[in-house]
Coordinates of C-alpha atoms in Angstrom, one line a residue:
M1 CA 28.9 36.7 82.9
A2 CA 25.8 35.8 84.9
D3 CA 24.7 39.4 85.3
R4 CA 25.3 40.5 81.7
K5 CA 22.5 40.1 79.2
H6 CA 23.7 38.5 76.0
S7 CA 21.7 41.0 74.0
G8 CA 24.3 43.6 75.1
L9 CA 27.4 41.6 74.4
T10 CA 29.7 43.4 71.9
R11 CA 32.1 41.7 69.6
R12 CA 35.0 43.1 71.6
D13 CA 33.5 41.7 74.9
L14 CA 33.0 38.3 73.2
M15 CA 36.6 38.1 71.8
K16 CA 38.1 39.1 75.2
T17 CA 36.0 36.5 76.9
L18 CA 36.7 33.7 74.5
G19 CA 40.4 34.2 74.2
V20 CA 42.8 32.4 71.8
G21 CA 41.0 30.6 69.1
G22 CA 37.6 31.5 70.4
L23 CA 37.6 28.6 72.9
A24 CA 37.6 29.6 76.5
A25 CA 37.7 27.1 79.3
A26 CA 34.3 28.4 80.5
G27 CA 32.9 26.3 83.4
L28 CA 33.6 22.8 82.1
G29 CA 36.6 22.0 84.4
L30 CA 39.2 22.5 81.6
P31 CA 42.1 20.2 82.3
G32 CA 45.4 21.9 83.1
V33 CA 43.9 25.4 83.4
S34 CA 44.1 27.3 86.7
R35 CA 41.0 28.8 88.2
A36 CA 40.5 32.3 89.7
A37 CA 41.1 32.8 93.4
G38 CA 38.2 31.9 95.5
E39 CA 36.6 29.6 92.9
P40 CA 35.8 26.1 94.2
E41 CA 37.9 23.3 93.0
P42 CA 36.3 21.5 90.1
A43 CA 35.3 17.9 90.4
K44 CA 38.0 15.5 89.2
P45 CA 37.7 15.2 85.4
Q46 CA 36.1 12.1 84.2
T47 CA 37.8 9.9 81.7
M48 CA 37.2 10.5 78.0
P49 CA 33.8 8.9 77.1
K50 CA 33.9 6.2 74.4
R51 CA 31.3 4.7 72.1
T52 CA 31.3 1.6 70.0
L53 CA 32.0 2.3 66.3
G54 CA 29.2 0.3 64.8
K55 CA 29.7 -3.4 63.9
T56 CA 33.5 -2.9 64.1
G57 CA 33.4 -3.3 67.9
L58 CA 36.1 -0.7 68.3
E59 CA 35.7 1.3 71.5
A60 CA 36.7 4.8 70.3
S61 CA 36.8 8.2 72.1
I62 CA 33.8 10.4 71.2
L63 CA 36.4 13.1 70.4
H64 CA 38.4 12.1 67.3
L65 CA 41.7 13.8 66.7
G66 CA 41.6 15.3 63.2
G67 CA 45.1 15.3 61.6
M68 CA 44.8 18.1 59.1
F69 CA 47.6 20.2 60.8
D70 CA 51.4 20.2 61.3
T71 CA 51.7 16.9 63.3
I72 CA 55.4 16.8 62.8
N73 CA 56.0 19.9 64.8
N74 CA 53.2 19.3 67.3
Q75 CA 54.4 16.1 69.0
L76 CA 53.6 17.5 72.4
L77 CA 50.0 18.0 71.3
L78 CA 49.8 14.4 70.2
K79 CA 51.1 13.2 73.6
Q80 CA 48.7 15.4 75.4
A81 CA 45.8 14.2 73.3
Q82 CA 46.6 10.6 74.2
S83 CA 47.0 11.4 77.9
W84 CA 43.6 13.1 77.9
G85 CA 42.1 9.9 76.5
L86 CA 41.7 10.5 72.8
N87 CA 42.4 7.1 71.4
F88 CA 40.8 7.8 67.9
W89 CA 43.2 9.5 65.5
D90 CA 42.5 10.5 61.9
T91 CA 44.8 11.5 59.0
A92 CA 45.1 11.2 55.2
E93 CA 47.6 11.1 52.4
A94 CA 46.2 14.4 51.2
Y95 CA 47.0 16.2 54.4
G96 CA 50.2 18.0 53.7
N97 CA 51.0 15.5 51.0
G98 CA 51.7 12.8 53.6
L99 CA 53.3 15.1 56.2
S100 CA 50.4 14.5 58.6
E101 CA 50.9 10.8 58.4
E102 CA 54.6 11.3 58.8
G103 CA 54.0 13.3 62.0
Y104 CA 51.9 10.5 63.5
G105 CA 54.6 8.0 62.4
R106 CA 57.2 10.0 64.2
Y107 CA 55.1 9.9 67.4
F108 CA 54.6 6.1 67.1
G109 CA 58.4 5.7 66.5
R110 CA 59.1 7.5 69.7
H111 CA 56.3 5.9 71.6
P112 CA 55.9 2.4 70.1
E113 CA 53.6 1.3 72.9
A114 CA 51.1 4.0 71.8
R115 CA 50.3 2.4 68.5
G116 CA 48.3 -0.5 70.0
Q117 CA 46.4 2.0 72.1
I118 CA 45.2 4.2 69.2
V119 CA 42.4 3.5 66.8
L120 CA 44.2 4.8 63.7
T121 CA 42.5 6.0 60.5
T122 CA 43.9 7.1 57.2
K123 CA 42.3 8.0 53.8
L124 CA 43.2 7.9 50.1
V125 CA 41.5 10.0 47.4
P126 CA 40.4 7.7 44.6
K127 CA 42.6 9.2 41.9
G128 CA 44.8 7.5 39.4
G129 CA 44.4 4.0 40.9
K130 CA 47.5 2.4 42.5
F131 CA 45.8 2.1 45.8
D132 CA 48.1 -0.8 46.8
E133 CA 51.3 1.3 46.4
R134 CA 49.8 4.4 48.0
L135 CA 48.5 2.4 51.0
D136 CA 52.0 0.9 51.5
A137 CA 53.5 4.3 51.3
A138 CA 51.0 5.6 53.9
L139 CA 51.8 2.7 56.3
A140 CA 55.5 3.4 55.9
R141 CA 55.0 7.1 56.8
L142 CA 52.8 6.0 59.8
K143 CA 55.4 3.5 60.9
T144 CA 52.8 0.8 61.3
N145 CA 51.9 -2.4 59.5
Y146 CA 48.1 -1.7 59.5
V147 CA 45.4 0.9 60.1
D148 CA 42.4 0.1 62.1
L149 CA 40.1 2.0 59.7
F150 CA 40.6 3.0 56.1
Y151 CA 38.5 5.4 54.2
V152 CA 38.1 6.2 50.5
H153 CA 38.5 10.0 50.8
G154 CA 35.8 12.4 49.8
I155 CA 33.3 10.5 47.7
S156 CA 30.4 12.4 46.2
G157 CA 28.2 9.4 45.3
I158 CA 27.7 5.9 46.5
G159 CA 28.4 4.7 43.0
E160 CA 32.1 5.2 43.7
M161 CA 31.9 2.3 46.1
D162 CA 31.7 -0.3 43.4
G163 CA 32.6 -4.0 43.2
Q164 CA 36.2 -3.3 42.4
M165 CA 36.5 -1.3 45.6
R166 CA 34.7 -4.0 47.6
D167 CA 37.2 -6.6 46.3
W168 CA 40.2 -4.4 47.1
A169 CA 39.0 -3.8 50.6
A170 CA 38.6 -7.6 51.1
N171 CA 42.1 -8.2 49.8
M172 CA 43.6 -5.6 52.1
K173 CA 41.8 -7.0 55.1
K174 CA 43.1 -10.5 54.2
A175 CA 46.6 -9.1 54.0
G176 CA 46.2 -7.5 57.4
K177 CA 46.8 -4.0 56.2
I178 CA 43.4 -2.7 57.2
K179 CA 41.0 -3.9 59.8
F180 CA 37.9 -2.0 58.7
F181 CA 36.8 -0.1 55.6
G182 CA 34.5 2.8 54.7
F183 CA 34.5 6.3 53.1
S184 CA 34.3 9.9 53.9
A185 CA 32.0 12.4 52.3
H186 CA 31.7 16.2 52.3
N187 CA 29.0 16.2 49.6
N188 CA 25.6 14.5 49.1
M189 CA 26.1 13.0 52.6
E190 CA 22.5 11.8 53.0
D191 CA 22.5 9.8 49.7
C192 CA 25.9 8.4 50.5
L193 CA 24.8 7.2 54.0
L194 CA 21.6 5.6 52.6
G195 CA 23.6 3.9 49.9
A196 CA 26.2 2.6 52.5
S197 CA 23.4 1.1 54.6
R198 CA 22.7 -1.2 51.7
L199 CA 26.3 -2.4 51.3
D200 CA 27.2 -5.1 53.9
W201 CA 30.9 -4.5 53.3
I202 CA 31.0 -0.9 54.6
D203 CA 32.0 -0.8 58.2
A204 CA 32.2 2.9 59.0
V205 CA 31.8 6.3 57.4
M206 CA 32.8 9.9 58.1
V207 CA 30.4 12.6 57.0
A208 CA 29.8 16.3 57.4
Y209 CA 27.2 16.7 60.2
N210 CA 26.3 19.5 62.5
F211 CA 23.5 21.5 64.2
R212 CA 22.3 22.7 60.8
L213 CA 22.1 19.3 59.1
M214 CA 20.7 17.4 62.1
R215 CA 17.4 19.1 61.6
E216 CA 16.8 17.7 58.1
Q217 CA 14.5 14.7 57.9
K218 CA 16.6 13.1 55.1
M219 CA 19.7 13.2 57.3
K220 CA 17.8 11.7 60.2
D221 CA 16.5 8.8 58.0
A222 CA 20.0 8.2 56.5
L223 CA 21.6 8.0 60.0
A224 CA 18.9 5.7 61.2
A225 CA 19.5 3.4 58.2
C226 CA 23.2 3.2 58.9
T227 CA 22.7 2.5 62.6
K228 CA 20.3 -0.3 61.7
A229 CA 22.9 -1.7 59.3
G230 CA 25.6 -1.5 62.0
I231 CA 27.7 1.1 60.2
G232 CA 29.6 3.4 62.6
V233 CA 29.2 7.1 61.8
V234 CA 31.8 9.7 62.6
A235 CA 30.8 13.4 62.3
M236 CA 33.1 16.1 60.8
K237 CA 32.6 19.8 60.0
T238 CA 30.6 19.9 63.2
Q239 CA 30.8 23.7 63.8
G240 CA 28.5 24.3 60.8
G241 CA 30.7 27.0 59.3
G242 CA 30.4 28.1 55.7
P243 CA 31.9 30.2 52.9
V244 CA 30.3 33.3 54.4
K245 CA 31.5 34.7 57.8
S246 CA 29.1 37.5 58.7
D247 CA 29.9 38.1 62.4
S248 CA 26.2 38.8 62.7
Q249 CA 24.4 39.9 65.8
A250 CA 22.6 36.6 65.8
E251 CA 26.0 34.8 66.2
L252 CA 27.0 37.1 69.0
D253 CA 23.7 36.7 70.8
M254 CA 24.0 32.9 70.6
A255 CA 27.6 33.0 71.8
G256 CA 26.6 35.2 74.7
R257 CA 23.7 32.9 75.7
F258 CA 26.0 29.9 76.0
L259 CA 28.7 31.8 77.9
E260 CA 26.1 32.6 80.5
K261 CA 25.5 28.9 80.9
G262 CA 29.2 28.2 81.4
F263 CA 30.4 27.1 78.0
T264 CA 31.2 28.5 74.6
D265 CA 29.0 28.3 71.5
K266 CA 31.6 26.1 69.9
Q267 CA 31.5 23.7 72.8
A268 CA 27.7 23.8 72.6
K269 CA 27.8 22.8 68.9
L270 CA 29.9 19.8 69.8
K271 CA 27.6 18.8 72.6
A272 CA 24.6 19.0 70.3
V273 CA 26.2 16.5 68.0
W274 CA 27.1 14.1 70.8
E275 CA 23.5 14.2 72.0
N276 CA 22.7 11.9 69.0
P277 CA 23.5 8.3 69.9
D278 CA 23.8 7.5 66.2
I279 CA 27.0 9.5 66.0
A280 CA 30.0 7.5 67.4
A281 CA 32.5 10.3 67.4
V282 CA 33.2 13.9 66.4
C283 CA 36.3 14.4 64.3
S284 CA 37.8 17.8 65.1
Q285 CA 40.8 19.6 63.7
M286 CA 42.6 20.7 66.9
P287 CA 45.9 22.3 65.8
N288 CA 46.8 23.8 69.2
L289 CA 46.4 23.0 72.9
T290 CA 43.8 25.7 73.5
I291 CA 41.4 24.1 71.1
L292 CA 42.3 20.6 72.2
A293 CA 41.7 21.4 75.9
A294 CA 38.4 23.1 75.3
N295 CA 37.1 20.2 73.2
V296 CA 38.2 17.7 75.8
A297 CA 36.4 19.7 78.4
A298 CA 33.2 19.7 76.4
A299 CA 33.5 15.9 75.8
R300 CA 34.0 15.2 79.5
D301 CA 31.2 17.4 80.7
V302 CA 28.0 15.6 81.4
T303 CA 25.7 18.6 81.2
A304 CA 23.1 17.9 78.6
L305 CA 21.8 20.8 76.4
A306 CA 18.3 21.9 77.3
R307 CA 15.5 22.2 74.8
E308 CA 15.9 26.0 74.7
D309 CA 19.6 25.5 73.8
F310 CA 18.7 23.4 70.8
E311 CA 16.0 26.1 69.9
A312 CA 18.7 28.8 70.0
L313 CA 20.9 26.8 67.6
T314 CA 17.9 26.2 65.4
R315 CA 17.1 29.9 65.3
F316 CA 20.7 30.7 64.5
A317 CA 20.7 28.1 61.7
A318 CA 17.6 29.6 60.2
A319 CA 18.9 33.2 60.4
T320 CA 22.1 32.2 58.6
T321 CA 20.8 29.6 56.1
S322 CA 22.4 31.3 53.1
D323 CA 25.8 31.5 54.7
Y324 CA 26.2 27.8 54.7
C325 CA 26.8 25.3 51.9
A326 CA 25.1 22.1 52.9
G327 CA 27.1 19.9 50.5
C328 CA 24.2 19.0 48.2
S329 CA 26.6 19.2 45.3
S330 CA 24.5 17.1 43.0
I331 CA 22.1 20.0 42.6
C332 CA 24.6 22.8 41.7
H333 CA 26.7 20.3 39.7
T334 CA 23.7 19.4 37.6
A335 CA 22.7 23.0 37.2
M336 CA 26.2 23.7 35.8
D337 CA 26.0 20.7 33.4
G338 CA 28.6 18.9 35.5
K339 CA 31.4 21.3 34.4
V340 CA 32.2 23.1 37.7
P341 CA 32.7 21.6 41.2
V342 CA 30.9 24.4 42.9
A343 CA 30.9 22.7 46.3
D344 CA 34.7 22.3 46.3
V345 CA 35.1 26.1 45.9
M346 CA 32.5 26.6 48.7
R347 CA 34.5 24.3 50.9
A348 CA 37.8 26.2 50.1
M349 CA 36.1 29.5 51.1
M350 CA 34.8 27.9 54.3
Y351 CA 38.4 27.1 55.3
Y352 CA 39.4 30.6 54.4
R353 CA 36.7 32.6 56.0
D354 CA 35.2 30.5 58.8
Y355 CA 38.2 28.3 59.8
G356 CA 40.8 31.1 59.3
E357 CA 43.0 28.6 57.4
P358 CA 44.1 30.3 54.2
G359 CA 46.8 27.6 53.6
L360 CA 44.2 24.8 53.5
A361 CA 41.9 26.9 51.5
R362 CA 44.5 27.6 48.8
E363 CA 45.6 24.0 48.8
L364 CA 42.0 22.8 48.0
Y365 CA 41.6 25.6 45.4
A366 CA 44.8 24.6 43.8
S367 CA 43.5 21.0 43.4
L368 CA 41.1 22.3 40.7
S369 CA 42.4 21.9 37.2
P370 CA 44.5 25.0 36.0
G371 CA 42.2 25.5 33.0
L372 CA 39.1 25.6 35.3
R373 CA 40.7 28.0 37.7
D374 CA 41.6 30.3 34.8
R375 CA 37.9 30.3 33.6
L376 CA 36.1 30.6 37.0
G377 CA 35.9 34.4 36.9
S378 CA 34.1 34.4 33.5
I379 CA 31.6 31.7 34.1
D380 CA 27.9 32.5 34.7
F381 CA 26.9 30.8 37.9
S382 CA 23.3 32.1 37.9
P383 CA 21.9 28.6 37.1
A384 CA 23.6 27.2 40.2
E385 CA 22.4 30.1 42.3
A386 CA 18.8 29.6 41.1
A387 CA 19.0 25.9 41.9
C388 CA 20.6 26.3 45.4
P389 CA 17.9 25.4 48.0
R390 CA 19.7 27.5 50.6
G391 CA 20.1 30.7 48.5
V392 CA 23.9 30.8 48.8
A393 CA 25.4 33.7 46.9
I394 CA 27.5 31.4 44.7
S395 CA 28.5 34.0 42.1
A396 CA 29.9 36.5 44.6
I397 CA 31.7 33.8 46.7
I398 CA 33.4 32.3 43.7
K399 CA 34.4 35.7 42.5
D400 CA 36.1 36.3 45.8
A401 CA 37.7 32.9 45.6
T402 CA 39.4 33.8 42.3
T403 CA 41.2 36.7 44.0
L404 CA 41.7 35.5 47.5
L405 CA 42.8 31.9 46.8
A406 CA 44.6 32.2 43.5

């Protein structure tokens, strides 16, 4: 690739180069992948880097195994993830209605020694109460007596972390069922982070964070506040994909640029997040060995991104601003008088278009109330569009959702 100018890279060239899942080994010493004849042997891969997860003191791999895939039928992948040094695993009751937890539990049942080597996380959506019973059911599926970290799943405002939740967390810690407590957030992440920094009983959080969001001053301030408070921060949705997949020339140019440097644009986006010491780990959904291996290679590689690399990501983010929903749901929610969870539909379309995961997209879409789904096609979303600071084409995207995800 060194003699090919990225301005001339075609989509066909790019897809052939990237291979399955768009994640080539590139030049990062991908473990378990043979090299072309005549190429020098790569240096022996380093162990998986770790960082301390805030005040928890947990030493966790900077690459965090996201469990939103068929873990039951991917036991080999779990074994390979552990052997490559991923000791930080995430799952949730909502992933496959408990099937993801069950897959992890099957692995721990077959490899009982592994449980003590893994920093295990699970999450519960705060619906209908009964957290005690649901946590017990999750532990049973996981075949363990405790989780190292428990999250309240998908909050949209720090007000959801009230005194009742604080007391429940304290009781579960006392009972030995959880060691540390926090929340995850896809929406209003900055406000949630700032709010968490003022609560001394929040140990760690998982939020959407990527090359797009890291440029925002409010996000920088929120992360700094959590770091000062000793709260461990895990980044998710780090590829910065959105409900629009344009396959633009800007994307191809950026991908070609990074390939010339020896790694993919997807690996570059991960490396950009790891450059921030306030981020303890990147949680990534890795449903096959190709993606797992490429992400492991990126985590192990010590090459830092140059200033011009960050500038390339910044230019791409600016060129595709309206393709990405930044999760500021309080704005569009207020514009729609609190009647339509616009951000949830945007996230479903992100899974459909950018992730290529129609099953996940339809599962999230189906979680909307039936009455709301029936009415979506007839609702006027112009107030939300007018309020959106990124100029996302909300009306058109939701119209597509009503036909693609129904």
